[in-house]
């Protein structure tokens, strides 16, 4: 089946993009990819395409173009690739201060690295934690607000948790020190000490004054009896009211395409109601939650969940009977890993109930 211009990037297109970019560097330089994605075709071309498609006419040719964001060392680049004719269009170095999103595996690797770094180990040792407790960390992409800083600096917030249970609520016991590392080279940059009282006063790390955390997991909070949930039976003896053909969905007079993206999770294209065009493209632009503490470095604790992380990149894979019930159609997304290899995730489902 031929690809529609709005269809998500395919496994083959992602691998092709990665290979063509890698082929540009034969002298030992190794690109570290953070995004490989399909570029939306020009709207002027697509308006003509969609008009011909609706009229049953021969549709004009639209090239499949992909783009890749990648690092060479600490330098950040963007490449455009013509996936239809299999060639690189351009590779450009991005302006100073532009940094890429974090891949999940890169974040995990950084977490593991800093927890064994001598500076961090020495700071943790000052706590003199009993053996039943351990330190955990959360990486945040904003390790600076200096307009002259062009490194990808990661701020690591530190917490204490019950060492015997992976679901222990570490957020209830934040620590007062926060190391900052270069997210590309893993170089230690500095140690920030955090205010924890009513003002901006900071103190050096001291022996931890043990107290009971706030726990949510029933193994830890003493809730011996879980709430009883009555059976939920969902039946569709005649099937669902929607229909799916590739990425095209029809439902109750509506027609639209659901196409996954690594940044937004998914986008809806070419939505019409009973033949009347309503929406060309619909997707989230950004999502952010300012934590609201104006004291440094908390004032930087405000992730842009789409741009810094990516809903498609970090979305949980859905499972039948757990996340969705009834007659389900799953839509998959493909993201890259750092090597430029595809990672498949099932991030969107279409059904006829309110469980997703």
Short mmCIF file of C-alpha atoms in Angstrom, two decimals:
data_model
loop_
_atom_site.label_atom_id
_atom_site.label_comp_id
_atom_site.label_asym_id
_atom_site.label_seq_id
_atom_site.Cartn_x
_atom_site.Cartn_y
_atom_site.Cartn_z
CA UNK A 1 0.00 0.00 0.00
CA UNK A 2 1.43 3.37 -1.04
CA UNK A 3 2.27 5.80 1.71
CA UNK A 4 0.07 8.86 2.12
CA UNK A 5 2.04 12.13 2.47
CA UNK A 6 0.69 12.50 6.01
CA UNK A 7 1.61 8.95 7.08
CA UNK A 8 4.17 8.74 9.91
CA UNK A 9 7.80 7.97 9.26
CA UNK A 10 8.39 4.29 8.55
CA UNK A 11 11.05 1.95 9.88
CA UNK A 12 12.73 1.96 6.46
CA UNK A 13 12.67 5.77 6.21
CA UNK A 14 14.19 6.17 9.67
CA UNK A 15 16.97 3.68 8.88
CA UNK A 16 17.60 5.34 5.51
CA UNK A 17 17.84 8.80 7.11
CA UNK A 18 20.25 7.52 9.73
CA UNK A 19 22.45 5.77 7.15
CA UNK A 20 22.61 8.74 4.79
CA UNK A 21 23.63 11.05 7.64
CA UNK A 22 26.23 8.60 8.95
CA UNK A 23 27.66 8.22 5.44
CA UNK A 24 28.58 11.91 5.50
CA UNK A 25 31.08 11.23 8.30
CA UNK A 26 33.75 8.69 7.40
CA UNK A 27 36.64 10.08 9.46
CA UNK A 28 35.67 8.55 12.79
CA UNK A 29 32.98 11.10 13.72
CA UNK A 30 29.89 9.36 15.04
CA UNK A 31 26.52 11.14 15.05
CA UNK A 32 24.47 10.79 18.21
CA UNK A 33 20.84 11.09 17.13
CA UNK A 34 18.11 12.57 19.32
CA UNK A 35 15.31 12.93 16.73
CA UNK A 36 14.52 11.44 13.32
CA UNK A 37 11.09 12.35 12.00
CA UNK A 38 9.02 12.99 8.88
CA UNK A 39 8.79 16.62 7.84
CA UNK A 40 5.28 17.85 7.14
CA UNK A 41 4.89 18.45 3.39
CA UNK A 42 4.29 22.05 2.24
CA UNK A 43 0.67 23.02 2.82
CA UNK A 44 0.32 24.54 -0.67
CA UNK A 45 1.21 21.18 -2.20
CA UNK A 46 -1.02 19.25 0.17
CA UNK A 47 -4.09 21.44 -0.47
CA UNK A 48 -3.85 20.46 -4.15
CA UNK A 49 -3.21 16.83 -3.21
CA UNK A 50 -6.19 16.63 -0.85
CA UNK A 51 -8.49 18.33 -3.37
CA UNK A 52 -7.56 15.79 -6.05
CA UNK A 53 -7.92 12.94 -3.55
CA UNK A 54 -11.44 13.99 -2.57
CA UNK A 55 -12.46 14.32 -6.23
CA UNK A 56 -11.08 10.90 -7.12
CA UNK A 57 -8.48 12.39 -9.46
CA UNK A 58 -4.84 11.42 -9.86
CA UNK A 59 -2.97 12.98 -6.95
CA UNK A 60 0.17 15.03 -7.59
CA UNK A 61 3.52 13.67 -6.45
CA UNK A 62 4.66 14.79 -3.00
CA UNK A 63 8.18 13.91 -1.83
CA UNK A 64 8.68 12.26 1.54
CA UNK A 65 11.16 14.45 3.44
CA UNK A 66 12.65 13.50 6.81
CA UNK A 67 14.76 15.45 9.25
CA UNK A 68 17.30 14.44 11.87
CA UNK A 69 18.70 16.25 14.90
CA UNK A 70 22.05 14.90 16.05
CA UNK A 71 25.23 15.75 17.92
CA UNK A 72 28.80 15.49 16.73
CA UNK A 73 30.65 15.86 19.98
CA UNK A 74 29.02 18.89 21.61
CA UNK A 75 27.97 20.49 18.31
CA UNK A 76 24.29 20.21 17.40
CA UNK A 77 23.16 19.67 13.78
CA UNK A 78 20.00 19.33 11.70
CA UNK A 79 19.81 17.31 8.50
CA UNK A 80 17.11 17.22 5.83
CA UNK A 81 16.81 14.04 3.76
CA UNK A 82 14.74 13.28 0.67
CA UNK A 83 13.49 9.80 1.57
CA UNK A 84 11.77 9.43 -1.81
CA UNK A 85 14.93 9.86 -3.87
CA UNK A 86 17.30 8.76 -1.10
CA UNK A 87 19.69 11.67 -0.78
CA UNK A 88 20.74 14.28 1.77
CA UNK A 89 19.33 17.72 1.01
CA UNK A 90 21.30 19.68 3.60
CA UNK A 91 23.12 19.42 6.92
CA UNK A 92 23.49 22.57 8.99
CA UNK A 93 25.11 23.43 12.29
CA UNK A 94 22.50 24.95 14.58
CA UNK A 95 23.01 28.33 16.29
CA UNK A 96 24.81 28.69 19.60
CA UNK A 97 22.61 27.83 22.55
CA UNK A 98 20.27 25.50 20.63
CA UNK A 99 20.16 22.08 22.30
CA UNK A 100 18.24 18.92 21.58
CA UNK A 101 15.71 16.87 23.56
CA UNK A 102 16.78 14.07 25.88
CA UNK A 103 16.22 10.46 24.85
CA UNK A 104 14.95 8.20 27.66
CA UNK A 105 18.01 5.95 27.49
CA UNK A 106 20.34 8.96 27.57
CA UNK A 107 18.61 10.20 30.73
CA UNK A 108 18.94 6.77 32.38
CA UNK A 109 22.61 6.55 31.39
CA UNK A 110 23.27 9.97 32.91
CA UNK A 111 21.45 9.04 36.13
CA UNK A 112 23.56 5.90 36.50
CA UNK A 113 26.76 7.79 35.71
CA UNK A 114 26.35 10.64 38.18
CA UNK A 115 25.37 8.29 41.01
CA UNK A 116 28.87 6.74 40.80
CA UNK A 117 30.76 9.99 40.22
CA UNK A 118 33.26 10.65 43.05
CA UNK A 119 31.93 14.15 43.78
CA UNK A 120 28.35 12.90 44.12
CA UNK A 121 29.39 9.80 46.09
CA UNK A 122 31.30 12.02 48.51
CA UNK A 123 28.31 14.33 48.96
CA UNK A 124 25.99 11.38 49.61
CA UNK A 125 28.44 9.99 52.16
CA UNK A 126 27.98 13.15 54.26
CA UNK A 127 24.36 12.08 54.87
CA UNK A 128 25.45 8.90 56.69
CA UNK A 129 22.32 7.12 55.56
CA UNK A 130 21.23 3.93 57.37
CA UNK A 131 21.50 0.89 55.09
CA UNK A 132 17.72 0.70 54.56
CA UNK A 133 17.74 4.06 52.76
CA UNK A 134 19.19 5.10 49.40
CA UNK A 135 19.57 8.22 47.25
CA UNK A 136 17.73 8.58 43.95
CA UNK A 137 17.90 11.30 41.33
CA UNK A 138 15.81 13.14 38.71
CA UNK A 139 17.53 14.85 35.75
CA UNK A 140 16.19 18.19 34.54
CA UNK A 141 17.33 19.66 31.25
CA UNK A 142 17.84 23.23 32.53
CA UNK A 143 21.16 23.42 34.34
CA UNK A 144 21.66 27.10 33.54
CA UNK A 145 19.91 30.33 32.65
CA UNK A 146 23.09 32.05 31.48
CA UNK A 147 22.46 33.41 27.94
CA UNK A 148 26.15 32.90 27.15
CA UNK A 149 26.10 29.21 28.12
CA UNK A 150 25.85 26.91 25.09
CA UNK A 151 26.43 23.51 26.73
CA UNK A 152 23.58 21.09 27.44
CA UNK A 153 23.70 21.26 31.23
CA UNK A 154 21.60 18.86 33.27
CA UNK A 155 20.50 19.65 36.84
CA UNK A 156 20.12 16.55 39.00
CA UNK A 157 17.72 16.84 41.92
CA UNK A 158 18.44 14.32 44.66
CA UNK A 159 16.09 12.44 47.00
CA UNK A 160 16.05 9.79 49.73
CA UNK A 161 13.91 6.67 49.35
CA UNK A 162 13.30 3.29 50.94
CA UNK A 163 16.04 1.06 49.48
CA UNK A 164 13.91 -2.08 49.72
CA UNK A 165 11.15 -0.95 47.35
CA UNK A 166 11.46 0.58 43.87
CA UNK A 167 8.07 2.32 44.25
CA UNK A 168 9.07 4.17 47.40
CA UNK A 169 8.02 7.81 47.09
CA UNK A 170 11.37 9.58 46.91
CA UNK A 171 9.71 12.92 46.14
CA UNK A 172 8.63 13.21 49.77
CA UNK A 173 12.27 13.49 50.94
CA UNK A 174 14.17 15.97 48.73
CA UNK A 175 17.82 16.62 49.53
CA UNK A 176 19.52 20.01 49.67
CA UNK A 177 22.27 19.45 47.12
CA UNK A 178 22.01 19.22 43.34
CA UNK A 179 24.94 18.38 41.04
CA UNK A 180 25.08 19.79 37.50
CA UNK A 181 26.71 17.86 34.66
CA UNK A 182 27.34 18.37 30.96
CA UNK A 183 24.70 16.18 29.31
CA UNK A 184 26.93 15.36 26.34
CA UNK A 185 30.43 14.92 27.77
CA UNK A 186 29.26 13.89 31.29
CA UNK A 187 31.71 16.45 32.70
CA UNK A 188 31.01 17.55 36.28
CA UNK A 189 30.22 21.30 36.28
CA UNK A 190 29.25 22.35 39.82
CA UNK A 191 27.31 21.50 42.96
CA UNK A 192 24.28 23.67 43.79
CA UNK A 193 22.98 23.84 47.33
CA UNK A 194 19.23 24.31 47.62
CA UNK A 195 17.05 26.46 49.85
CA UNK A 196 14.61 24.43 51.89
CA UNK A 197 13.17 26.86 54.43
CA UNK A 198 11.17 30.05 54.14
CA UNK A 199 13.88 32.07 52.42
CA UNK A 200 16.85 31.59 50.06
CA UNK A 201 19.26 30.42 52.77
CA UNK A 202 21.34 27.39 51.80
CA UNK A 203 23.49 25.12 53.95
CA UNK A 204 26.22 22.55 53.33
CA UNK A 205 25.20 18.90 53.37
CA UNK A 206 24.79 17.50 56.88
CA UNK A 207 23.99 14.14 58.45
CA UNK A 208 20.46 13.19 57.43
CA UNK A 209 17.85 13.63 60.15
CA UNK A 210 15.76 10.53 59.56
CA UNK A 211 11.99 10.88 59.38
CA UNK A 212 9.12 8.90 57.94
CA UNK A 213 8.33 9.55 54.26
CA UNK A 214 4.88 9.86 52.73
CA UNK A 215 4.28 6.60 50.88
CA UNK A 216 1.58 5.62 48.37
CA UNK A 217 2.33 2.00 47.58
CA UNK A 218 0.26 -0.43 49.72
CA UNK A 219 3.42 -2.41 50.53
CA UNK A 220 4.74 0.65 52.35
CA UNK A 221 1.82 2.72 53.65
CA UNK A 222 0.04 0.14 55.80
CA UNK A 223 -3.06 -0.10 53.60
CA UNK A 224 -3.73 -3.81 54.03
CA UNK A 225 -7.12 -3.84 52.27
CA UNK A 226 -7.40 -2.44 48.78
CA UNK A 227 -10.62 -0.84 47.58
CA UNK A 228 -12.92 -3.33 45.90
CA UNK A 229 -13.59 -2.57 42.26
CA UNK A 230 -16.74 -3.95 40.67
CA UNK A 231 -16.43 -5.85 37.37
CA UNK A 232 -16.52 -3.72 34.23
CA UNK A 233 -17.85 -5.59 31.19
CA UNK A 234 -17.54 -3.87 27.85
CA UNK A 235 -19.20 -5.56 24.87
CA UNK A 236 -19.52 -4.56 21.22
CA UNK A 237 -21.36 -7.45 19.55
CA UNK A 238 -21.63 -5.54 16.25
CA UNK A 239 -18.15 -4.08 16.42
CA UNK A 240 -17.16 -0.43 16.85
CA UNK A 241 -18.80 2.56 15.20
CA UNK A 242 -15.50 3.76 13.77
CA UNK A 243 -13.57 2.44 10.81
CA UNK A 244 -9.82 2.56 10.15
CA UNK A 245 -8.02 2.29 6.80
CA UNK A 246 -4.31 2.81 7.32
CA UNK A 247 -4.14 6.12 9.18
CA UNK A 248 -7.59 7.26 8.01
CA UNK A 249 -10.40 7.11 10.57
CA UNK A 250 -14.13 7.44 9.84
CA UNK A 251 -16.65 7.93 12.64
CA UNK A 252 -20.18 9.37 12.77
CA UNK A 253 -19.73 11.58 9.72
CA UNK A 254 -16.15 12.51 10.59
CA UNK A 255 -13.12 11.64 8.49
CA UNK A 256 -9.53 12.37 9.54
CA UNK A 257 -6.05 10.90 9.66
CA UNK A 258 -4.28 10.02 12.91
CA UNK A 259 -0.53 10.14 12.46
CA UNK A 260 1.99 9.61 15.24
CA UNK A 261 4.87 12.03 15.84
CA UNK A 262 7.75 11.81 18.29
CA UNK A 263 7.24 15.37 19.52
CA UNK A 264 3.47 15.66 19.86
CA UNK A 265 2.50 12.03 20.34
CA UNK A 266 0.10 12.21 17.42
CA UNK A 267 -1.44 14.78 15.10
CA UNK A 268 -4.83 14.80 13.38
CA UNK A 269 -4.75 15.76 9.69
CA UNK A 270 -7.39 16.65 7.12
CA UNK A 271 -10.42 16.45 9.42
CA UNK A 272 -13.79 16.88 7.74
CA UNK A 273 -17.40 16.50 8.86
CA UNK A 274 -19.89 15.19 6.30
CA UNK A 275 -17.60 16.29 3.50
CA UNK A 276 -16.89 19.77 4.84
CA UNK A 277 -13.23 20.47 5.63
CA UNK A 278 -12.84 21.56 9.26
CA UNK A 279 -9.17 21.18 10.25
CA UNK A 280 -5.96 20.91 8.23
CA UNK A 281 -3.73 19.89 11.14
CA UNK A 282 -4.49 19.59 14.84
CA UNK A 283 -1.90 18.82 17.52
CA UNK A 284 -0.54 20.01 20.83
CA UNK A 285 1.97 22.83 20.49
CA UNK A 286 3.61 22.53 23.89
CA UNK A 287 2.89 21.61 27.47
CA UNK A 288 4.67 23.02 30.47
CA UNK A 289 4.12 23.12 34.22
CA UNK A 290 5.95 25.92 36.08
CA UNK A 291 6.64 24.63 39.57
CA UNK A 292 6.34 28.15 40.92
CA UNK A 293 9.26 28.42 43.35
CA UNK A 294 11.18 31.60 42.39
CA UNK A 295 14.32 30.64 44.33
CA UNK A 296 17.38 29.43 42.38
CA UNK A 297 17.71 26.84 40.96
CA UNK A 298 14.02 25.92 41.34
CA UNK A 299 13.02 28.82 39.09
CA UNK A 300 14.33 26.74 36.17
CA UNK A 301 12.28 23.69 37.12
CA UNK A 302 9.82 23.98 34.25
CA UNK A 303 10.12 21.30 31.58
CA UNK A 304 8.63 21.77 28.14
CA UNK A 305 7.20 18.29 27.85
CA UNK A 306 6.95 18.20 24.06
CA UNK A 307 10.11 20.05 23.08
CA UNK A 308 12.44 18.81 25.81
CA UNK A 309 11.15 15.24 25.98
CA UNK A 310 8.53 14.40 23.35
CA UNK A 311 5.16 12.79 23.98
CA UNK A 312 5.77 10.18 21.27
CA UNK A 313 9.30 9.50 22.44
CA UNK A 314 8.33 9.04 26.08
CA UNK A 315 4.75 7.83 25.82
CA UNK A 316 3.98 4.51 27.49
CA UNK A 317 3.19 1.59 25.20
CA UNK A 318 -0.48 0.73 25.61
CA UNK A 319 -1.78 -2.79 26.26
CA UNK A 320 -5.17 -4.38 25.64
CA UNK A 321 -7.19 -4.93 28.82
CA UNK A 322 -4.92 -2.64 30.82
CA UNK A 323 -5.09 0.76 29.15
CA UNK A 324 -7.91 0.17 26.65
CA UNK A 325 -11.05 -1.96 26.54
CA UNK A 326 -13.40 -3.02 23.78
CA UNK A 327 -12.56 -3.22 20.08
CA UNK A 328 -9.23 -1.43 19.77
CA UNK A 329 -7.16 -0.06 16.93
CA UNK A 330 -3.62 0.80 17.97
CA UNK A 331 -1.48 3.41 16.26
CA UNK A 332 2.25 2.92 16.62
CA UNK A 333 5.04 5.46 16.59
CA UNK A 334 8.68 4.94 15.71
CA UNK A 335 11.43 6.95 17.35
CA UNK A 336 15.18 6.80 17.04
CA UNK A 337 17.72 5.78 19.62
CA UNK A 338 21.13 7.43 19.82
CA UNK A 339 22.53 5.06 17.19
CA UNK A 340 19.89 5.99 14.66
CA UNK A 341 18.00 2.72 15.02
CA UNK A 342 14.19 2.52 15.26
CA UNK A 343 12.36 1.95 18.54
CA UNK A 344 8.67 0.99 18.21
CA UNK A 345 6.07 2.21 20.69
CA UNK A 346 2.28 1.81 20.79
CA UNK A 347 1.18 5.24 21.97
CA UNK A 348 -2.36 5.81 20.73
CA UNK A 349 -5.50 3.74 20.59
CA UNK A 350 -8.88 4.33 19.01
CA UNK A 351 -11.94 2.86 20.66
CA UNK A 352 -15.55 3.66 21.41
CA UNK A 353 -15.51 4.30 25.14
CA UNK A 354 -13.97 6.76 27.56
CA UNK A 355 -11.12 4.63 28.90
CA UNK A 356 -8.31 6.26 26.92
#
